[in-house]
Coordinates of C-alpha atoms in Angstrom, one line a residue:
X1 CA 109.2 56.9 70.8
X2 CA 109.8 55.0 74.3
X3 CA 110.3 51.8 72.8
X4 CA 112.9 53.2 69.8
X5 CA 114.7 54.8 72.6
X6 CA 114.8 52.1 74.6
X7 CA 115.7 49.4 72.6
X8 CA 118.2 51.5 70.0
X9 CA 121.5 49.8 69.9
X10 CA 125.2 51.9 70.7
X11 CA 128.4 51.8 69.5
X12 CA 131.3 53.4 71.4
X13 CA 132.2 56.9 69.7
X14 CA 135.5 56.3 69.1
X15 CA 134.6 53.4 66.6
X16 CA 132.2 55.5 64.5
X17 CA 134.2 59.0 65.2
X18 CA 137.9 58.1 64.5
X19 CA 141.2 59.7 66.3
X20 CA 139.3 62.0 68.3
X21 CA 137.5 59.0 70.0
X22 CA 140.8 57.8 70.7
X23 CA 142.0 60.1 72.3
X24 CA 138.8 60.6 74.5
X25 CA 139.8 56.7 75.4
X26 CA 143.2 58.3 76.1
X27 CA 141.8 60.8 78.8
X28 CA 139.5 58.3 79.9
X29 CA 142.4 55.7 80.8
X30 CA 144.7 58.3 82.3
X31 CA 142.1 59.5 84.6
X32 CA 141.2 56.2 85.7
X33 CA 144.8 55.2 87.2
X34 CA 145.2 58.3 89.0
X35 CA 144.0 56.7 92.3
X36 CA 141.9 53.3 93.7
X37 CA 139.1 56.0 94.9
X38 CA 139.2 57.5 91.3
X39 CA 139.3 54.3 89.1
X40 CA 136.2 53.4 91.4
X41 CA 134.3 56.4 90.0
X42 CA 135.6 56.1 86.4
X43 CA 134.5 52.4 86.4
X44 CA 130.9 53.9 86.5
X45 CA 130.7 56.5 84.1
X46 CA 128.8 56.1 81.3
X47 CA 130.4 54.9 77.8
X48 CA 130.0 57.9 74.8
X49 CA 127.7 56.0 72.0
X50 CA 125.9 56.4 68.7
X51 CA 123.1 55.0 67.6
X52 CA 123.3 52.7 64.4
X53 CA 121.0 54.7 62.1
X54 CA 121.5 58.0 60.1
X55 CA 120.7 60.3 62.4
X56 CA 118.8 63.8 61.6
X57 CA 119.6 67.2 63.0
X58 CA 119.2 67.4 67.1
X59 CA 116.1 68.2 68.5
X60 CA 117.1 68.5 72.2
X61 CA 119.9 67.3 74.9
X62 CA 119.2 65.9 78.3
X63 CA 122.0 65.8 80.8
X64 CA 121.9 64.0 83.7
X65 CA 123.5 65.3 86.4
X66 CA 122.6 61.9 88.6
X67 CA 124.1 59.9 85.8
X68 CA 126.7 62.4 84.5
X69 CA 125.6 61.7 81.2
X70 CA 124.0 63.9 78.3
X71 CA 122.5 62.4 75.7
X72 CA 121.2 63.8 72.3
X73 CA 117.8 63.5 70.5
X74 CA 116.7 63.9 67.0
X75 CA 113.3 63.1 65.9
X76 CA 113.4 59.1 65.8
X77 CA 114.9 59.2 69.5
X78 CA 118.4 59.5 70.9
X79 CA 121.5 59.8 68.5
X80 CA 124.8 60.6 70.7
X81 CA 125.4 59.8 74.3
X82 CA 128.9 60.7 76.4
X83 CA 130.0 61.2 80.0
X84 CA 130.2 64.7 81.0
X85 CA 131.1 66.2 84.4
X86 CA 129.1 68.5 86.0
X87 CA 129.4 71.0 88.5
X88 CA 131.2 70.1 91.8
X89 CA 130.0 71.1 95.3
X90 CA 129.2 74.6 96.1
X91 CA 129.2 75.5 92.0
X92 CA 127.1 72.9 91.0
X93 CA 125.6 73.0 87.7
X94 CA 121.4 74.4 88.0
X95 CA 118.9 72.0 86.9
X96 CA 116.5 73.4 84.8
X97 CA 115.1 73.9 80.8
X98 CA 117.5 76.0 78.9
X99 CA 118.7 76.1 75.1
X100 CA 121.8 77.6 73.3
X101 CA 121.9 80.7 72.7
X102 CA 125.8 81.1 71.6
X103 CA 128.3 78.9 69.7
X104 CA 131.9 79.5 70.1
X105 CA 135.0 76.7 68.5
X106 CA 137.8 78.4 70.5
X107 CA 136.5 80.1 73.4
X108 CA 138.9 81.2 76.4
X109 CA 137.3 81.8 79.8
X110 CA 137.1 85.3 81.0
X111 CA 136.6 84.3 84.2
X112 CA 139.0 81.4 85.3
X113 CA 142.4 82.4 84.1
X114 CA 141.7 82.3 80.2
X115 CA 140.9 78.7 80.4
X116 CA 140.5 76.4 77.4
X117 CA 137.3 75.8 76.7
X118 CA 136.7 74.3 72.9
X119 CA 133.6 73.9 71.3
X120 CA 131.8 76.0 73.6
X121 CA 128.1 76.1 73.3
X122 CA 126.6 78.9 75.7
X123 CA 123.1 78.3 77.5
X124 CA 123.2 81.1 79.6
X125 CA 124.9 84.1 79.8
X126 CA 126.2 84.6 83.0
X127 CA 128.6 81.8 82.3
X128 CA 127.3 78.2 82.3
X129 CA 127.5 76.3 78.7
X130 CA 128.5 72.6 77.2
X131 CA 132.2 72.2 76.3
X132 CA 134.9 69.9 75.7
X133 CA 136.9 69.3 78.5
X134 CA 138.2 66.7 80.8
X135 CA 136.3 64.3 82.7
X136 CA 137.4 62.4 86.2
X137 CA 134.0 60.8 86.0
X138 CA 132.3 62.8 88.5
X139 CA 131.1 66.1 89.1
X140 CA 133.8 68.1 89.2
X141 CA 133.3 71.5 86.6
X142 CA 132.8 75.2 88.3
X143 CA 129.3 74.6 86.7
X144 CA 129.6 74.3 82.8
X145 CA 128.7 70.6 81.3
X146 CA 131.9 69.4 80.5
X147 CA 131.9 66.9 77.5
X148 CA 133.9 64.4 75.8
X149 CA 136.5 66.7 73.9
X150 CA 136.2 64.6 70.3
X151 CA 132.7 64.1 71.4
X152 CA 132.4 68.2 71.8
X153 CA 134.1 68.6 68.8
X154 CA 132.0 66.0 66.6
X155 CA 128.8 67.5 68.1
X156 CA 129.5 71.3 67.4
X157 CA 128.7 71.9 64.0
X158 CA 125.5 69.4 64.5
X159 CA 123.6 72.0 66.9
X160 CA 122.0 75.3 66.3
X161 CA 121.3 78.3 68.4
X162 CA 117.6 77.7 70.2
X163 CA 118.4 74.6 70.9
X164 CA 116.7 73.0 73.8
X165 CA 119.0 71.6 76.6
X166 CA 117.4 70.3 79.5
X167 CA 119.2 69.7 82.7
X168 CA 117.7 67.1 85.1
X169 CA 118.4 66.3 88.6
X170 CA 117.7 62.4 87.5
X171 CA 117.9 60.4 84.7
X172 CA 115.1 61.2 82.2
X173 CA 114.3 60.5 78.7
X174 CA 111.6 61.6 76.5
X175 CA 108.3 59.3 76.4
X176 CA 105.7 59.6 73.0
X177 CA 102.7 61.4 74.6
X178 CA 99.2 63.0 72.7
X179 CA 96.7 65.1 74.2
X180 CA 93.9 67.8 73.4
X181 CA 96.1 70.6 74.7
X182 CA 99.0 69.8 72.2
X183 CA 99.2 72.3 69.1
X184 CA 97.7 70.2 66.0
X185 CA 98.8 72.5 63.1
X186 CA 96.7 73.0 60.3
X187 CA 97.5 72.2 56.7
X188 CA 96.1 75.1 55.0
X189 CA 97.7 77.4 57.5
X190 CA 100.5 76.2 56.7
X191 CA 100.8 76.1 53.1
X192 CA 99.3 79.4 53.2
X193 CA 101.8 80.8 55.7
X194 CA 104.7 81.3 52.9
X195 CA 102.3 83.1 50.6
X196 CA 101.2 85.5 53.7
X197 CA 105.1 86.5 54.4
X198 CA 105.1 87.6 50.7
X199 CA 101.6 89.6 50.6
X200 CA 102.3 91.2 54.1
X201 CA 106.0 91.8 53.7
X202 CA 105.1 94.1 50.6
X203 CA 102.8 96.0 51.8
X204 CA 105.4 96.5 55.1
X205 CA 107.2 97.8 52.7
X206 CA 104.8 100.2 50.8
X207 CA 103.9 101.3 54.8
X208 CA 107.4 102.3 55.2
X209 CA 108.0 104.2 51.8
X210 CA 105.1 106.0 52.6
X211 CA 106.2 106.5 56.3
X212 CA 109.3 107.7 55.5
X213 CA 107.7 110.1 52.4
X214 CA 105.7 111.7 55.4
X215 CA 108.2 112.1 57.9
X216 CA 110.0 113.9 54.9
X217 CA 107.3 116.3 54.3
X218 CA 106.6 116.6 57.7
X219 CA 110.2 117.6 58.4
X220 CA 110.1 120.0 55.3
X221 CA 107.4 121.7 56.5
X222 CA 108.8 122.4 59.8
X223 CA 112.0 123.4 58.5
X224 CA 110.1 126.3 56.2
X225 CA 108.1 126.9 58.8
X226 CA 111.2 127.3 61.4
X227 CA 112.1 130.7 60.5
X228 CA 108.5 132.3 61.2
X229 CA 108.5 132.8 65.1
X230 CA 111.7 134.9 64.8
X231 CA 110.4 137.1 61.3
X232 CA 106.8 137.7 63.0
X233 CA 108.7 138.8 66.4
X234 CA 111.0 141.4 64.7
X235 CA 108.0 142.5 62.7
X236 CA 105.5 142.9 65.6
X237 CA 108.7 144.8 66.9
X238 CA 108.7 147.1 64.3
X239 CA 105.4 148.0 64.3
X240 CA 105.2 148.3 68.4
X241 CA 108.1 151.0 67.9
X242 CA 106.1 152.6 65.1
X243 CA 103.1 152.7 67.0
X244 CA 105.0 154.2 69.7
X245 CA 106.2 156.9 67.5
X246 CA 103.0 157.8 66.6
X247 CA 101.8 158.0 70.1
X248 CA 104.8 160.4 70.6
X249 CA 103.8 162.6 67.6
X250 CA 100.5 162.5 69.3
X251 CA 101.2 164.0 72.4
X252 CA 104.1 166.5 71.2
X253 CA 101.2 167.9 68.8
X254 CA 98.8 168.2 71.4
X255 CA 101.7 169.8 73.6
X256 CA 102.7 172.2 70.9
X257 CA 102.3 176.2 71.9
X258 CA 103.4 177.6 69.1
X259 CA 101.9 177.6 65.2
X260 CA 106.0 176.5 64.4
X261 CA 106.1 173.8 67.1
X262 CA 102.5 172.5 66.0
X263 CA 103.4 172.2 62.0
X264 CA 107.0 170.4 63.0
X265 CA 104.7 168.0 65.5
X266 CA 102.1 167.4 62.8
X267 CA 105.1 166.4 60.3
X268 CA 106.5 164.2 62.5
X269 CA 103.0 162.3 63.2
X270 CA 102.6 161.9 59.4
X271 CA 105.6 160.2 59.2
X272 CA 105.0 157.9 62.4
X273 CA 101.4 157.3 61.0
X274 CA 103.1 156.3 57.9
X275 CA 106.1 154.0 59.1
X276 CA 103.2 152.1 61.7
X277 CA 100.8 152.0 58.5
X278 CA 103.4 149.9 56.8
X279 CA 104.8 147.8 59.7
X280 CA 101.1 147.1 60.2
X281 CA 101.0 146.2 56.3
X282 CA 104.3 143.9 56.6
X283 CA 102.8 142.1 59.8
X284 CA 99.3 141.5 58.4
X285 CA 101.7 140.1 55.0
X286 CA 103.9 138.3 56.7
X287 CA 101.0 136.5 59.5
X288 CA 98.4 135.7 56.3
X289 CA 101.9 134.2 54.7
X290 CA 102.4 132.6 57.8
X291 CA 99.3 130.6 58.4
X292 CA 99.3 128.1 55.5
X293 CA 103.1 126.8 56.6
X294 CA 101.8 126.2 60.2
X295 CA 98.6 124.6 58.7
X296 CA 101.0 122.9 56.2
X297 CA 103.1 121.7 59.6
X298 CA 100.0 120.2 61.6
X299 CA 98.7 118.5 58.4
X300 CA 102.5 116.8 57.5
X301 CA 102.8 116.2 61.3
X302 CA 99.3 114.6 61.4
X303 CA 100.1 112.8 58.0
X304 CA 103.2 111.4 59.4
X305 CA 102.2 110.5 62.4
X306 CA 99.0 108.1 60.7
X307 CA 101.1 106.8 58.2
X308 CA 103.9 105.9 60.9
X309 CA 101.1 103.7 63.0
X310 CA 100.1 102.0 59.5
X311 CA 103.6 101.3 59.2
X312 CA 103.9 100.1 62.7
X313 CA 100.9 97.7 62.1
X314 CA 101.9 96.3 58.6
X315 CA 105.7 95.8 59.7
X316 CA 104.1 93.9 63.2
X317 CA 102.2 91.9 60.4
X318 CA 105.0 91.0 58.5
X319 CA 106.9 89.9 61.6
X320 CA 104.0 87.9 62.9
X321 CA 103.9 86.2 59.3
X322 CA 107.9 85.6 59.4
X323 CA 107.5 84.4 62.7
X324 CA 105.0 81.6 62.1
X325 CA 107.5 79.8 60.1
X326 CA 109.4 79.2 62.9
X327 CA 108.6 76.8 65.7
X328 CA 107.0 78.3 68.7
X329 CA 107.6 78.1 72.4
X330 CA 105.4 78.0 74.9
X331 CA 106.0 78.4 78.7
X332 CA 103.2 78.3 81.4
X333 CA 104.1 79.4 85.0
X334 CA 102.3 78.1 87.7
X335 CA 104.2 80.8 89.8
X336 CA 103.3 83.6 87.7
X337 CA 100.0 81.8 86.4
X338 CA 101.0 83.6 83.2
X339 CA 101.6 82.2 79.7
X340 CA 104.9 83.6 77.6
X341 CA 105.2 82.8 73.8
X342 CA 108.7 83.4 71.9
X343 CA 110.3 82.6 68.5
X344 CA 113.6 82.3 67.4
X345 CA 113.8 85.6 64.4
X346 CA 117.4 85.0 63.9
X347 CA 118.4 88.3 63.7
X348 CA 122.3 88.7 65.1
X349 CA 122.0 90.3 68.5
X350 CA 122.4 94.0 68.0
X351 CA 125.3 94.3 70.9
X352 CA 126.7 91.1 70.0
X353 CA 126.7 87.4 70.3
X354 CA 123.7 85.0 69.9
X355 CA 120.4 86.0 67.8
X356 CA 117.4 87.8 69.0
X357 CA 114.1 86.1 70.2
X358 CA 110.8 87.5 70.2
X359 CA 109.7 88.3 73.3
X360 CA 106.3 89.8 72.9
X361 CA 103.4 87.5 74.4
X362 CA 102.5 87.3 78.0
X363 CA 99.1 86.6 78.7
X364 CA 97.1 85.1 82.0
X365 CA 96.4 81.3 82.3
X366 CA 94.3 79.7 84.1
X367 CA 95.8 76.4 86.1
X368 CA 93.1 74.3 87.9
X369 CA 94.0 73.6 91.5
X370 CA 97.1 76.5 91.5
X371 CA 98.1 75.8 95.2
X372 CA 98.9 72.3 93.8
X373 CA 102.7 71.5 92.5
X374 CA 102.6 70.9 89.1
X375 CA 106.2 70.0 88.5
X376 CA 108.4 70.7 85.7
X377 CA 107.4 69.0 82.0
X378 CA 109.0 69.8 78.3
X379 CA 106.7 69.1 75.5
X380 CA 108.1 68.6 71.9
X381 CA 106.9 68.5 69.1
X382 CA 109.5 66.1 67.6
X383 CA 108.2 65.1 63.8
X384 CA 105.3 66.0 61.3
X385 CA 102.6 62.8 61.2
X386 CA 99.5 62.5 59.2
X387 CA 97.3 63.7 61.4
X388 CA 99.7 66.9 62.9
X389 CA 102.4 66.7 64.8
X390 CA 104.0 63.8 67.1
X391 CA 104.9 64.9 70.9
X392 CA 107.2 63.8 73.4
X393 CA 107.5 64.5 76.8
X394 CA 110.5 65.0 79.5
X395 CA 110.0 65.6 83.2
X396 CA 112.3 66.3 85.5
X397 CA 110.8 67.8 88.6
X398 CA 107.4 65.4 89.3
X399 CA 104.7 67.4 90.7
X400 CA 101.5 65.8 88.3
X401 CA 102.2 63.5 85.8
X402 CA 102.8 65.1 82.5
X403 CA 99.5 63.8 81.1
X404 CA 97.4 65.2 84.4
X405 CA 99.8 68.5 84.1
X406 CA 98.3 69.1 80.8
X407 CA 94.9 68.5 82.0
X408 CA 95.5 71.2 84.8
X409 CA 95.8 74.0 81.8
X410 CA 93.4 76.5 80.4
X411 CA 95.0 78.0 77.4
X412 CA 93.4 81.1 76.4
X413 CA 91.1 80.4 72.8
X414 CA 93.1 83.4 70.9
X415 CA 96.2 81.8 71.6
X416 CA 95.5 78.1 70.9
X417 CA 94.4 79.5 67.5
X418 CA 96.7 81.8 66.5
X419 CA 99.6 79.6 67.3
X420 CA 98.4 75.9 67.6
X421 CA 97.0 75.9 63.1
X422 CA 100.9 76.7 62.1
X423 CA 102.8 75.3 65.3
X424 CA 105.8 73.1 63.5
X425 CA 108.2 70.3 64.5
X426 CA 110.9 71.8 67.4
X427 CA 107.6 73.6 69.1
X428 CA 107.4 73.1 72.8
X429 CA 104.9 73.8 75.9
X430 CA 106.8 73.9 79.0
X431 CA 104.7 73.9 82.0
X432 CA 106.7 74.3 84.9
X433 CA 105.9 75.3 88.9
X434 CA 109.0 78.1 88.4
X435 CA 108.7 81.5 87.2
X436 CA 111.3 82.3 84.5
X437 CA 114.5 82.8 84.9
X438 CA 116.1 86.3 85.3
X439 CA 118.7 84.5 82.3
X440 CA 115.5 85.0 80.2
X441 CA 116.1 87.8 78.4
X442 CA 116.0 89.1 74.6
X443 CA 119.3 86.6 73.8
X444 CA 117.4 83.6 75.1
X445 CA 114.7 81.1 74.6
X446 CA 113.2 79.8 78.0
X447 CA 114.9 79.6 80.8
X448 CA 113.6 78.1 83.8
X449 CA 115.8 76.3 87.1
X450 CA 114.6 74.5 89.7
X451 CA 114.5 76.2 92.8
X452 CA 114.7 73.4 94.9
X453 CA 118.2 72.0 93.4
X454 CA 121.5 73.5 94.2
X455 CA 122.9 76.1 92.2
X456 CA 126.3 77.4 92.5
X457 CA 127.5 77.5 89.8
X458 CA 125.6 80.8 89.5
X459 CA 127.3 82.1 93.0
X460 CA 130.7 82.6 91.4
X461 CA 129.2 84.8 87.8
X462 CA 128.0 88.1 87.1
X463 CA 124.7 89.0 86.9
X464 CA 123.3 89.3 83.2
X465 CA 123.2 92.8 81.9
X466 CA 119.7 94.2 81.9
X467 CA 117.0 92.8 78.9
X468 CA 116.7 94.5 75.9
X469 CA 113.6 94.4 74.7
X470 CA 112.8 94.9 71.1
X471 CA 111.1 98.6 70.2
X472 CA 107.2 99.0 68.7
X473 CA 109.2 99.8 65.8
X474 CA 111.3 96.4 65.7
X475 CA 112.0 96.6 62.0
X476 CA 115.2 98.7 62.0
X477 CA 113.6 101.8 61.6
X478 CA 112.8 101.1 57.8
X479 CA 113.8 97.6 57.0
X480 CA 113.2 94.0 57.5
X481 CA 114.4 92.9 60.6
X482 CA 114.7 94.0 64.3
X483 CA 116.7 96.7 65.1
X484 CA 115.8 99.2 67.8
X485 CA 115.8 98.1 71.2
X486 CA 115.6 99.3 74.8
X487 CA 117.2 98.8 78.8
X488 CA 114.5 96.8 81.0
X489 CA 115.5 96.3 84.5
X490 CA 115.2 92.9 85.7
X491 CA 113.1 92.6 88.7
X492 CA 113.7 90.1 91.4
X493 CA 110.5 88.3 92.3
X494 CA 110.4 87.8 95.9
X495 CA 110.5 83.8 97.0
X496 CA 107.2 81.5 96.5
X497 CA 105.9 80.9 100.3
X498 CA 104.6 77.7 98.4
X499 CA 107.7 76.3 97.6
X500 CA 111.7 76.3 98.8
X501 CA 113.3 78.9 96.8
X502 CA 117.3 78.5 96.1
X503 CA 119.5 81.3 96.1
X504 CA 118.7 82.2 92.3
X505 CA 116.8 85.3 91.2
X506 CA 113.6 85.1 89.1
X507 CA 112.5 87.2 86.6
X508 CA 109.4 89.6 85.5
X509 CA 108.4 92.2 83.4
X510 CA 108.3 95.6 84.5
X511 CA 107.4 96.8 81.2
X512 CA 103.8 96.4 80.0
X513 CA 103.9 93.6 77.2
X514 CA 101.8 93.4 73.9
X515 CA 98.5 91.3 74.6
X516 CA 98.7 90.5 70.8
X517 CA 101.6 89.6 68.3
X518 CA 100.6 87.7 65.9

């Protein structure tokens, strides 16, 4: 790939994207006569560009923040390139591995004055995206990428949420790299991957018919059996006032002086024995009545219960089988010496904007030499090949070179083989000396900044509401797609002694994750 990046020819956008690129030249002349200090910076910045060749659906963008320049990938190698300006001092815009997670053709700033920002495309969301907007040929945004605005424009419907955007402190461009550690999908995993969905998604199904049957009967049974406690009390009642009756009938007769007062005393105690006889009668009745409708409730209960855990494991099949048709991510923490998987399910956030990613895997890792910087590397897997898959590699933070970065990692066997047999084009292994992001949450792929590059242009935003995280359940309740979801607090992890931390928070689980997803 380093050679058909490097030696790709360009054409100026305007010539291959019409009116917009004109007016983009427009801008671009404007801003350069503003002042001598100004036309000195415009002279330098980069010229927007397309390669000559079709070109296929992006894989990735790299922005430069050295070069204030971002430049798009597809599978052959780069496709679009255009100026941008980044953020200026003191809300710079943070270096790091991100992706989209929300697209937006009109947005309007809620933060600076409802400012125009078209052709938004969100990669975090406490505030910092790509957009179309104008460029003095330096850094000069409140942290957002600005872009080209025919370029923006032109690129928008071209992307899709997930996504990768990378945002280097340098320049950097991806370099064609193979090695043992990189997934090699098999064939037969694959082709039997569509016909697994089917097999596993109906017997989801039949799991939650019979789930739901259960919970029915179990909630029937309880129901009929509601009214018990409150029939058995009154009739326990009635026979404790019988009994005491009888008791009373006892004593007056035993009391009784007269041959008068004894017969009236032994008529009363007939009838007491009598009225406790049958309250005795009506209680025994009603508790042998009784019993099989609180057996029946423990039994639907217990029933339910079962067939709700078969119907947790088949629908936690059927997502496992959905979600190895998608491209996997992979991100390895030499902070956390932890390993976190996560797939794009493309179900619509359930609170709104962007699409839910799996969020289930987080494993240890073993890293050789852990006291050792490892830097920051993003492997992707950019096309299919005979033999598997075809891998680039970006880095943007050096520690080891990507090649001896690999070598440094121990990837558990369950998790090589579970993934690595159906791992597609657009998977990725980022190894990385940071710990996630606290902007990694259920809305996000990745996201991972470099704590050792400014980053104000986080300073100025919100925090990110608290994670949701999906539920055991995860299929709605009853259908096929995520639905339930619950608050996780994000904890701050305190700074790595190892390394000089920025003024960004880092994010970990303080939930207990599943060992096992797939």
């Amino acid at each position: 790939m380093k050679n058909r990046l490097t030696t790709a020819q360009s054409t100026l956008a305007m010539r291959r994207w019409g009116p917009p690129g004109l007016v983009t030249l427009a801008a671009m002349i404007a801003f350069s006569a503003l002042t001598p200090a100004g036309a000195a910076k415009q002279a330098r910045q980069p010229a927007e560009a397309v390669a000559q060749r079709q070109a296929g659906e992006p894989i990735m963008a790299i922005v430069s923040i050295k070069g204030q320049q971002v430049t798009f990938y597809d599978a052959e190698g780069w496709i679009l390139r255009a100026p941008v300006s980044t953020g200026t001092t003191g809300r710079e815009t943070p270096a790091g591995v991100f992706a989209i997670v929300e697209k937006d053709k009109d947005h309007r700033s809620t933060m600076y004055d409802d400012a125009w920002m078209p052709n938004m495309q969100r990669i975090t969301w406490n505030g910092i995206a790509l957009h179309g907007g104008p460029l003095p040929g330096y850094a000069a945004s409140h942290g957002c990428v600005r872009m080209p605005f025919g370029f923006a424009e032109n690129l928008f419907d071209k992307t899709n949420i997930g996504m990768r955007v990378i945002i280097s402190p340098e320049d950097a461009a991806p370099i064609d790299i193979a090695h043992p550690l990189l997934f090699t999908p098999k064939r037969e995993a694959i082709a039997a991957a569509p016909s697994r969905v089917d097999k596993v998604s109906v017997e989801a199904d039949e799991a939650i018919r019979v789930a739901d049957e259960a919970k029915k009967a179990a909630s029937a049974a309880a129901k009929e059996a509601a009214s018990l406690p409150a029939s058995l009390r009154k009739l326990e009642q009635q026979k404790a006032r019988a009994d005491a009756e009888l008791a009373f009938a006892d004593k007056t007769l035993a009391n009784a002086k007269t041959d008068q007062a004894r017969a009236k005393a032994e008529e009363l105690k007939q009838k007491a024995a009598t009225r406790a006889a049958d309250a005795a009668t009506q209680l025994d009745a009603a508790k042998a009545v009784a019993q099989p409708k609180r057996d029946a409730v423990a039994a639907t209960k217990e029933a339910a219960k079962a067939a709700a855990a078969r119907k947790a494991e088949a629908v936690k099949a059927a997502t496992d089988a959905k979600l190895a048709l998608e491209p996997v991510s992979v991100y390895i923490s030499r902070a956390t010496q932890k390993l976190y998987v996560r797939r794009n399910t493309h179900k619509p956030a359930p609170d709104g904007g962007g699409e839910v990613f799996d969020t289930s895997i987080e494993v240890p890792v073993r890293i050789h030499n852990p006291d050792q910087p490892i830097g920051t590397h993003i492997f992707t897997a950019m096309a299919k090949t005979d033999t598997g898959l075809r891998w680039s590699a970006v880095t943007i933070e050096n520690g080891d070179e990507a090649r001896n970065a690999l070598d440094r990692i121990t990837i558990p066997q369950e998790v090589w083989d579970r993934i690595g047999p159906t791992a597609l084009p657009r998977s990725s292994i980022i190894i990385s000396d940071e710990p996630l992001s606290s902007e990694t949450n259920y809305r996000t792929e990745f996201v991972a900044v470099l704590s050792n590059q400014p980053q104000g242009g986080f300073i100025t935003r919100k925090p990110t509401a608290p994670a949701m995280i999906a539920s055991d359940d995860g299929w709605d309740n009853g259908g096929n797609g995520f639905g339930f979801f619950y608050q996780r607090d994000p904890y701050v992890q305190p700074a790595n002694p190892r390394r000089q931390r920025g003024q960004y928070q880092y994010y970990q689980s303080t939930q207990p994750m599943q060992r096992s997803w797939w």
